[in-house]
Amino acid sequence: MYVSSIVSPRRSPRFSISTPVQITYDSPPPKIQKEVISAGPPSEKIFSEKKKAILKKKKERTQITPDSKEHTAPESSQKSGPMHVSSIVSPRSPRFSISTPVQRFYDGPAPKIQKEVISASPPSEKVPSIVIPVKNATRKKKVPAKFAGFSPTLKWPPNSDYKLTDEETKLLNQFWDDYCKRADKLSIYCTSPTSKKLKKLLSREWMETGLLQNWFDVYLKPKAPHAYFIDANASDIWLKQSKERYVHIFGEFGWRVDIMKKHEVIVIPMCYLEHFTVIMGYPKEGKWEYYNSMPMDKRQWPKAEEFIIWLNDSFADFGWEGPRGWIRRNVDDVPIQENLYDCGFFVMGFVEHAILNRKIAFNQQDMMYYRCKLVVHLYNRQWELYQRMLQFSK
């Protein structure tokens, strides 16, 4: 008789333990061909060698042999009273591995294992609770300055001294309407500067010496006949040593010097390293004053002193020796510029307050006032010249 141990041909559930069965034969047992089972999904068949070894050891420890049909409890537990057997699943089973039943013995009833339930509210309940407060929050939309145009509803700073009049506001709104709706008509009479240039002045456009000179000649001179305005390009002529252009400062044979010393204030704009400052001369008081909106730039004042010395020597060459003995003062208690493109408009404010004997009370926020003021002046000036031209043509 031959005894052979084979696996029961009955298909056991997936991932269960197959129990060995002994079968007797009168002749040598037939050879059993192993059935090749096709592989399942990659996630179920791919195991590392280490995991296979762990599974093999677990099978050897927990496999039930035919001789041991049931386990007996230890003697200590038999003496203490009735025994309760509980079968639980080993919690330390790797993913996609066989969970092996393990029997445990308790003196009393087996404790109930409570499963921990984690409640999670659906996203549809949480999202509105976050979105609604954000939507209802009060906030102000900010537009970058380079993309923002002039708005008629522009809120001015609280300083009422630097606010356009009703007439100036009307002209500014008219310019903006013409620029947006009637650009072709506007380009007929807005030639120097152009309408595009005026529009840029309402944002971050830098000041130019030509615009500054126009502001002095047309706007400030009628208000301050006691002030003399030297050409806004004077510092550029000096820096480039263009002797043939000295006539623009002093006049031929120095005739302008005789006029200067009869005025109470001499206004000399200066532009050095693309930064506008201004020098104010007071013949009766015998002093030079220097206004710089960026006093932290230490390169400006030494260069301004060189320019003043050159002016004194030039005046002396034309017979005016007085300025050589004037006091030179760098005015430090001035409003500070907070950007890199408003220096020319600070000069507009410095000059206006100095020649009109007004106390300086503006700051960086008030520079939009001077920008709008300049645009209104240039726009209205060109419109008036255009109307005069039409009248003469008739």
mmCIF file of C-alpha atoms in Angstrom, residues 38-269:
data_model
loop_
_atom_site.group_PDB
_atom_site.id
_atom_site.type_symbol
_atom_site.label_atom_id
_atom_site.label_comp_id
_atom_site.label_asym_id
_atom_site.label_seq_id
_atom_site.Cartn_x
_atom_site.Cartn_y
_atom_site.Cartn_z
ATOM 1 C CA SER A 38 -2.405 32.277 -14.787
ATOM 2 C CA ALA A 39 -1.188 35.298 -12.968
ATOM 3 C CA GLY A 40 -3.659 37.790 -11.590
ATOM 4 C CA PRO A 41 -3.321 41.513 -11.613
ATOM 5 C CA PRO A 42 0.191 42.895 -11.013
ATOM 6 C CA SER A 43 -0.843 44.286 -7.640
ATOM 7 C CA GLU A 44 -1.731 40.750 -6.391
ATOM 8 C CA LYS A 45 1.152 38.716 -7.775
ATOM 9 C CA ILE A 46 4.130 40.958 -7.252
ATOM 10 C CA PHE A 47 5.791 40.247 -3.923
ATOM 11 C CA SER A 48 9.351 40.711 -2.909
ATOM 12 C CA GLU A 49 11.424 37.781 -1.717
ATOM 13 C CA LYS A 50 11.337 39.116 1.804
ATOM 14 C CA LYS A 51 7.523 39.157 1.910
ATOM 15 C CA LYS A 52 7.346 35.612 0.545
ATOM 16 C CA ALA A 53 9.644 34.416 3.314
ATOM 17 C CA ILE A 54 7.472 36.100 5.949
ATOM 18 C CA LEU A 55 4.325 34.442 4.553
ATOM 19 C CA LYS A 56 5.991 31.043 4.526
ATOM 20 C CA LYS A 57 6.961 31.339 8.198
ATOM 21 C CA LYS A 58 3.413 32.346 9.143
ATOM 22 C CA LYS A 59 1.986 29.337 7.334
ATOM 23 C CA GLU A 60 4.345 27.008 9.158
ATOM 24 C CA ARG A 61 3.378 28.450 12.554
ATOM 25 C CA THR A 62 -0.382 28.439 12.042
ATOM 26 C CA GLN A 63 -0.960 25.432 9.753
ATOM 27 C CA ILE A 64 -3.273 22.763 11.334
ATOM 28 C CA THR A 65 -2.035 19.188 10.950
ATOM 29 C CA PRO A 66 -4.348 16.103 10.929
ATOM 30 C CA ASP A 67 -3.026 14.923 14.307
ATOM 31 C CA SER A 68 -3.842 18.133 16.154
ATOM 32 C CA LYS A 69 -7.548 18.678 15.678
ATOM 33 C CA GLU A 70 -7.966 21.215 18.443
ATOM 34 C CA HIS A 71 -5.810 23.219 20.795
ATOM 35 C CA THR A 72 -5.925 22.796 24.530
ATOM 36 C CA ALA A 73 -5.737 25.673 26.900
ATOM 37 C CA PRO A 74 -2.944 25.918 29.457
ATOM 38 C CA GLU A 75 -3.436 24.265 32.830
ATOM 39 C CA SER A 76 -3.701 27.619 34.619
ATOM 40 C CA SER A 77 -6.676 28.583 32.528
ATOM 41 C CA GLN A 78 -8.387 25.180 33.036
ATOM 42 C CA LYS A 79 -8.321 25.543 36.810
ATOM 43 C CA SER A 80 -9.628 29.114 36.957
ATOM 44 C CA GLY A 81 -13.021 28.428 35.320
ATOM 45 C CA PRO A 82 -14.763 28.193 31.992
ATOM 46 C CA MET A 83 -12.761 29.133 28.982
ATOM 47 C CA HIS A 84 -13.876 31.378 26.101
ATOM 48 C CA VAL A 85 -12.205 31.051 22.774
ATOM 49 C CA SER A 86 -12.100 34.022 20.437
ATOM 50 C CA SER A 87 -10.807 33.978 16.915
ATOM 51 C CA ILE A 88 -9.486 37.283 15.595
ATOM 52 C CA VAL A 89 -7.513 38.278 12.592
ATOM 53 C CA SER A 90 -3.867 39.123 13.062
ATOM 54 C CA PRO A 91 -3.562 42.875 12.554
ATOM 55 C CA ARG A 92 -0.012 42.687 11.248
ATOM 56 C CA SER A 93 -0.644 41.258 7.837
ATOM 57 C CA PRO A 94 0.996 42.896 4.830
ATOM 58 C CA ARG A 95 -1.094 44.288 2.061
ATOM 59 C CA PHE A 96 -2.502 41.610 -0.286
ATOM 60 C CA SER A 97 -1.282 38.882 2.112
ATOM 61 C CA ILE A 98 -3.159 36.018 3.794
ATOM 62 C CA SER A 99 -4.844 37.013 7.037
ATOM 63 C CA THR A 100 -4.340 34.018 9.366
ATOM 64 C CA PRO A 101 -6.898 33.308 12.101
ATOM 65 C CA VAL A 102 -5.363 33.245 15.578
ATOM 66 C CA GLN A 103 -7.094 31.705 18.603
ATOM 67 C CA ARG A 104 -6.869 33.473 21.949
ATOM 68 C CA PHE A 105 -8.149 32.310 25.339
ATOM 69 C CA TYR A 106 -9.861 34.523 27.919
ATOM 70 C CA ASP A 107 -11.061 33.763 31.479
ATOM 71 C CA GLY A 108 -14.298 35.658 30.860
ATOM 72 C CA PRO A 109 -16.281 36.607 27.785
ATOM 73 C CA ALA A 110 -14.177 37.878 24.955
ATOM 74 C CA PRO A 111 -14.066 41.669 24.829
ATOM 75 C CA LYS A 112 -15.898 43.372 22.029
ATOM 76 C CA ILE A 113 -13.617 45.116 19.595
ATOM 77 C CA GLN A 114 -15.077 48.452 18.613
ATOM 78 C CA LYS A 115 -14.172 49.715 15.221
ATOM 79 C CA GLU A 116 -13.148 53.357 15.135
ATOM 80 C CA VAL A 117 -15.335 55.277 12.736
ATOM 81 C CA ILE A 118 -13.934 58.532 11.358
ATOM 82 C CA SER A 119 -16.677 60.788 10.144
ATOM 83 C CA ALA A 120 -15.849 63.152 7.308
ATOM 84 C CA SER A 121 -18.259 65.760 6.088
ATOM 85 C CA PRO A 122 -18.552 65.915 2.308
ATOM 86 C CA PRO A 123 -16.677 68.709 0.471
ATOM 87 C CA SER A 124 -19.974 70.231 -0.595
ATOM 88 C CA GLU A 125 -20.653 71.184 3.034
ATOM 89 C CA LYS A 126 -17.221 72.692 3.745
ATOM 90 C CA VAL A 127 -16.661 74.699 0.571
ATOM 91 C CA PRO A 128 -19.555 77.165 1.050
ATOM 92 C CA SER A 129 -18.438 77.830 4.603
ATOM 93 C CA ILE A 130 -15.073 79.035 3.225
ATOM 94 C CA VAL A 131 -16.191 80.779 0.046
ATOM 95 C CA ILE A 132 -19.065 82.835 1.448
ATOM 96 C CA PRO A 133 -16.967 84.821 4.008
ATOM 97 C CA VAL A 134 -14.349 85.526 1.323
ATOM 98 C CA LYS A 135 -16.958 86.789 -1.127
ATOM 99 C CA ASN A 136 -18.638 88.927 1.491
ATOM 100 C CA ALA A 137 -15.359 90.439 2.719
ATOM 101 C CA THR A 138 -14.971 94.118 1.877
ATOM 102 C CA ARG A 139 -11.926 94.767 -0.248
ATOM 103 C CA LYS A 140 -10.717 97.336 -2.743
ATOM 104 C CA LYS A 141 -9.554 96.295 -6.163
ATOM 105 C CA LYS A 142 -6.086 97.615 -6.964
ATOM 106 C CA VAL A 143 -4.953 98.225 -10.522
ATOM 107 C CA PRO A 144 -1.227 98.623 -11.293
ATOM 108 C CA ALA A 145 -0.390 102.243 -11.996
ATOM 109 C CA LYS A 146 1.009 101.492 -15.454
ATOM 110 C CA PHE A 147 -2.344 100.001 -16.513
ATOM 111 C CA ALA A 148 -4.592 102.522 -14.795
ATOM 112 C CA GLY A 149 -5.773 105.692 -16.516
ATOM 113 C CA PHE A 150 -7.167 108.838 -15.046
ATOM 114 C CA SER A 151 -10.567 108.446 -13.426
ATOM 115 C CA PRO A 152 -12.865 111.462 -12.927
ATOM 116 C CA THR A 153 -13.857 109.969 -9.572
ATOM 117 C CA LEU A 154 -10.270 110.103 -8.323
ATOM 118 C CA LYS A 155 -10.267 110.670 -4.572
ATOM 119 C CA TRP A 156 -7.801 113.367 -3.627
ATOM 120 C CA PRO A 157 -5.738 113.282 -0.436
ATOM 121 C CA PRO A 158 -7.293 115.017 2.568
ATOM 122 C CA ASN A 159 -5.019 118.066 2.113
ATOM 123 C CA SER A 160 -7.442 120.612 0.669
ATOM 124 C CA ASP A 161 -4.616 122.967 -0.364
ATOM 125 C CA TYR A 162 -3.650 120.589 -3.168
ATOM 126 C CA LYS A 163 -6.945 119.950 -4.907
ATOM 127 C CA LEU A 164 -8.055 120.974 -8.389
ATOM 128 C CA THR A 165 -10.698 123.631 -8.705
ATOM 129 C CA ASP A 166 -14.048 122.822 -10.285
ATOM 130 C CA GLU A 167 -12.974 124.463 -13.532
ATOM 131 C CA GLU A 168 -9.708 122.507 -13.626
ATOM 132 C CA THR A 169 -11.541 119.261 -12.891
ATOM 133 C CA LYS A 170 -13.930 119.987 -15.754
ATOM 134 C CA LEU A 171 -11.020 120.563 -18.153
ATOM 135 C CA LEU A 172 -9.312 117.386 -17.010
ATOM 136 C CA ASN A 173 -12.487 115.359 -17.581
ATOM 137 C CA GLN A 174 -12.874 116.971 -20.990
ATOM 138 C CA PHE A 175 -9.333 115.977 -21.951
ATOM 139 C CA TRP A 176 -9.944 112.410 -20.839
ATOM 140 C CA ASP A 177 -13.200 112.169 -22.807
ATOM 141 C CA ASP A 178 -11.515 113.569 -25.913
ATOM 142 C CA TYR A 179 -8.636 111.148 -25.540
ATOM 143 C CA CYS A 180 -10.935 108.116 -25.199
ATOM 144 C CA LYS A 181 -13.635 109.066 -27.731
ATOM 145 C CA ARG A 182 -12.230 111.734 -30.072
ATOM 146 C CA ALA A 183 -8.527 110.961 -30.327
ATOM 147 C CA ASP A 184 -8.336 112.110 -33.965
ATOM 148 C CA LYS A 185 -9.737 115.525 -33.136
ATOM 149 C CA LEU A 186 -7.498 115.829 -30.100
ATOM 150 C CA SER A 187 -4.384 115.094 -32.144
ATOM 151 C CA ILE A 188 -5.091 118.134 -34.332
ATOM 152 C CA TYR A 189 -4.271 120.711 -31.684
ATOM 153 C CA CYS A 190 -2.338 118.634 -29.097
ATOM 154 C CA THR A 191 0.980 118.524 -30.885
ATOM 155 C CA SER A 192 3.628 119.638 -28.384
ATOM 156 C CA PRO A 193 3.221 117.746 -26.187
ATOM 157 C CA THR A 194 1.027 115.157 -27.872
ATOM 158 C CA SER A 195 -2.127 113.718 -26.341
ATOM 159 C CA LYS A 196 -0.319 110.430 -25.646
ATOM 160 C CA LYS A 197 2.360 112.334 -23.761
ATOM 161 C CA LEU A 198 -0.278 114.111 -21.681
ATOM 162 C CA LYS A 199 -1.949 110.807 -20.897
ATOM 163 C CA LYS A 200 1.363 109.334 -19.708
ATOM 164 C CA LEU A 201 1.898 112.319 -17.417
ATOM 165 C CA LEU A 202 -1.099 111.099 -15.428
ATOM 166 C CA SER A 203 0.755 107.920 -14.464
ATOM 167 C CA ARG A 204 4.543 107.483 -14.122
ATOM 168 C CA GLU A 205 5.979 109.610 -16.903
ATOM 169 C CA TRP A 206 9.135 111.541 -16.018
ATOM 170 C CA MET A 207 9.342 115.298 -16.214
ATOM 171 C CA GLU A 208 11.180 116.899 -19.137
ATOM 172 C CA THR A 209 13.021 120.206 -19.216
ATOM 173 C CA GLY A 210 10.773 121.456 -22.034
ATOM 174 C CA LEU A 211 7.612 120.808 -20.016
ATOM 175 C CA LEU A 212 9.150 122.415 -16.946
ATOM 176 C CA GLN A 213 10.167 125.493 -18.934
ATOM 177 C CA ASN A 214 6.663 125.771 -20.365
ATOM 178 C CA TRP A 215 5.194 125.592 -16.861
ATOM 179 C CA PHE A 216 7.510 128.381 -15.686
ATOM 180 C CA ASP A 217 6.954 130.668 -18.671
ATOM 181 C CA VAL A 218 3.191 130.376 -19.054
ATOM 182 C CA TYR A 219 1.883 129.524 -15.602
ATOM 183 C CA LEU A 220 4.269 130.921 -12.961
ATOM 184 C CA LYS A 221 5.737 134.032 -14.595
ATOM 185 C CA PRO A 222 2.409 135.903 -14.728
ATOM 186 C CA LYS A 223 1.889 135.141 -11.024
ATOM 187 C CA ALA A 224 5.414 136.114 -9.934
ATOM 188 C CA PRO A 225 6.843 139.047 -11.922
ATOM 189 C CA HIS A 226 9.466 139.500 -9.200
ATOM 190 C CA ALA A 227 11.082 136.139 -10.101
ATOM 191 C CA TYR A 228 13.572 135.454 -12.880
ATOM 192 C CA PHE A 229 13.630 131.973 -14.433
ATOM 193 C CA ILE A 230 16.911 130.847 -15.952
ATOM 194 C CA ASP A 231 16.654 128.383 -18.853
ATOM 195 C CA ALA A 232 15.743 124.890 -17.604
ATOM 196 C CA ASN A 233 18.611 123.474 -19.700
ATOM 197 C CA ALA A 234 21.249 125.597 -17.932
ATOM 198 C CA SER A 235 22.745 122.702 -15.962
ATOM 199 C CA ASP A 236 22.898 120.554 -19.092
ATOM 200 C CA ILE A 237 24.726 123.360 -20.928
ATOM 201 C CA TRP A 238 27.215 123.597 -18.061
ATOM 202 C CA LEU A 239 27.774 119.837 -17.766
ATOM 203 C CA LYS A 240 28.420 119.521 -21.507
ATOM 204 C CA GLN A 241 30.500 122.742 -21.543
ATOM 205 C CA SER A 242 28.625 124.004 -24.575
ATOM 206 C CA LYS A 243 30.142 127.495 -24.601
ATOM 207 C CA GLU A 244 28.273 128.450 -27.742
ATOM 208 C CA ARG A 245 25.036 127.927 -25.783
ATOM 209 C CA TYR A 246 26.023 130.126 -22.817
ATOM 210 C CA VAL A 247 24.077 132.863 -24.542
ATOM 211 C CA HIS A 248 20.847 131.066 -23.538
ATOM 212 C CA ILE A 249 21.775 131.610 -19.890
ATOM 213 C CA PHE A 250 23.460 135.013 -19.763
ATOM 214 C CA GLY A 251 22.449 136.595 -23.060
ATOM 215 C CA GLU A 252 24.795 138.102 -25.595
ATOM 216 C CA PHE A 253 27.458 140.211 -23.840
ATOM 217 C CA GLY A 254 25.735 139.336 -20.543
ATOM 218 C CA TRP A 255 22.686 141.552 -20.912
ATOM 219 C CA ARG A 256 20.543 139.060 -18.977
ATOM 220 C CA VAL A 257 22.793 139.362 -15.921
ATOM 221 C CA ASP A 258 21.765 142.997 -15.487
ATOM 222 C CA ILE A 259 18.118 141.891 -15.450
ATOM 223 C CA MET A 260 18.713 139.052 -12.991
ATOM 224 C CA LYS A 261 20.166 141.216 -10.240
ATOM 225 C CA LYS A 262 17.083 143.440 -10.277
ATOM 226 C CA HIS A 263 14.752 140.543 -9.332
ATOM 227 C CA GLU A 264 14.049 139.259 -5.864
ATOM 228 C CA VAL A 265 14.326 135.559 -6.744
ATOM 229 C CA ILE A 266 16.382 133.709 -9.362
ATOM 230 C CA VAL A 267 15.111 130.211 -10.228
ATOM 231 C CA ILE A 268 17.688 127.785 -11.646
ATOM 232 C CA PRO A 269 16.470 124.211 -12.315
#
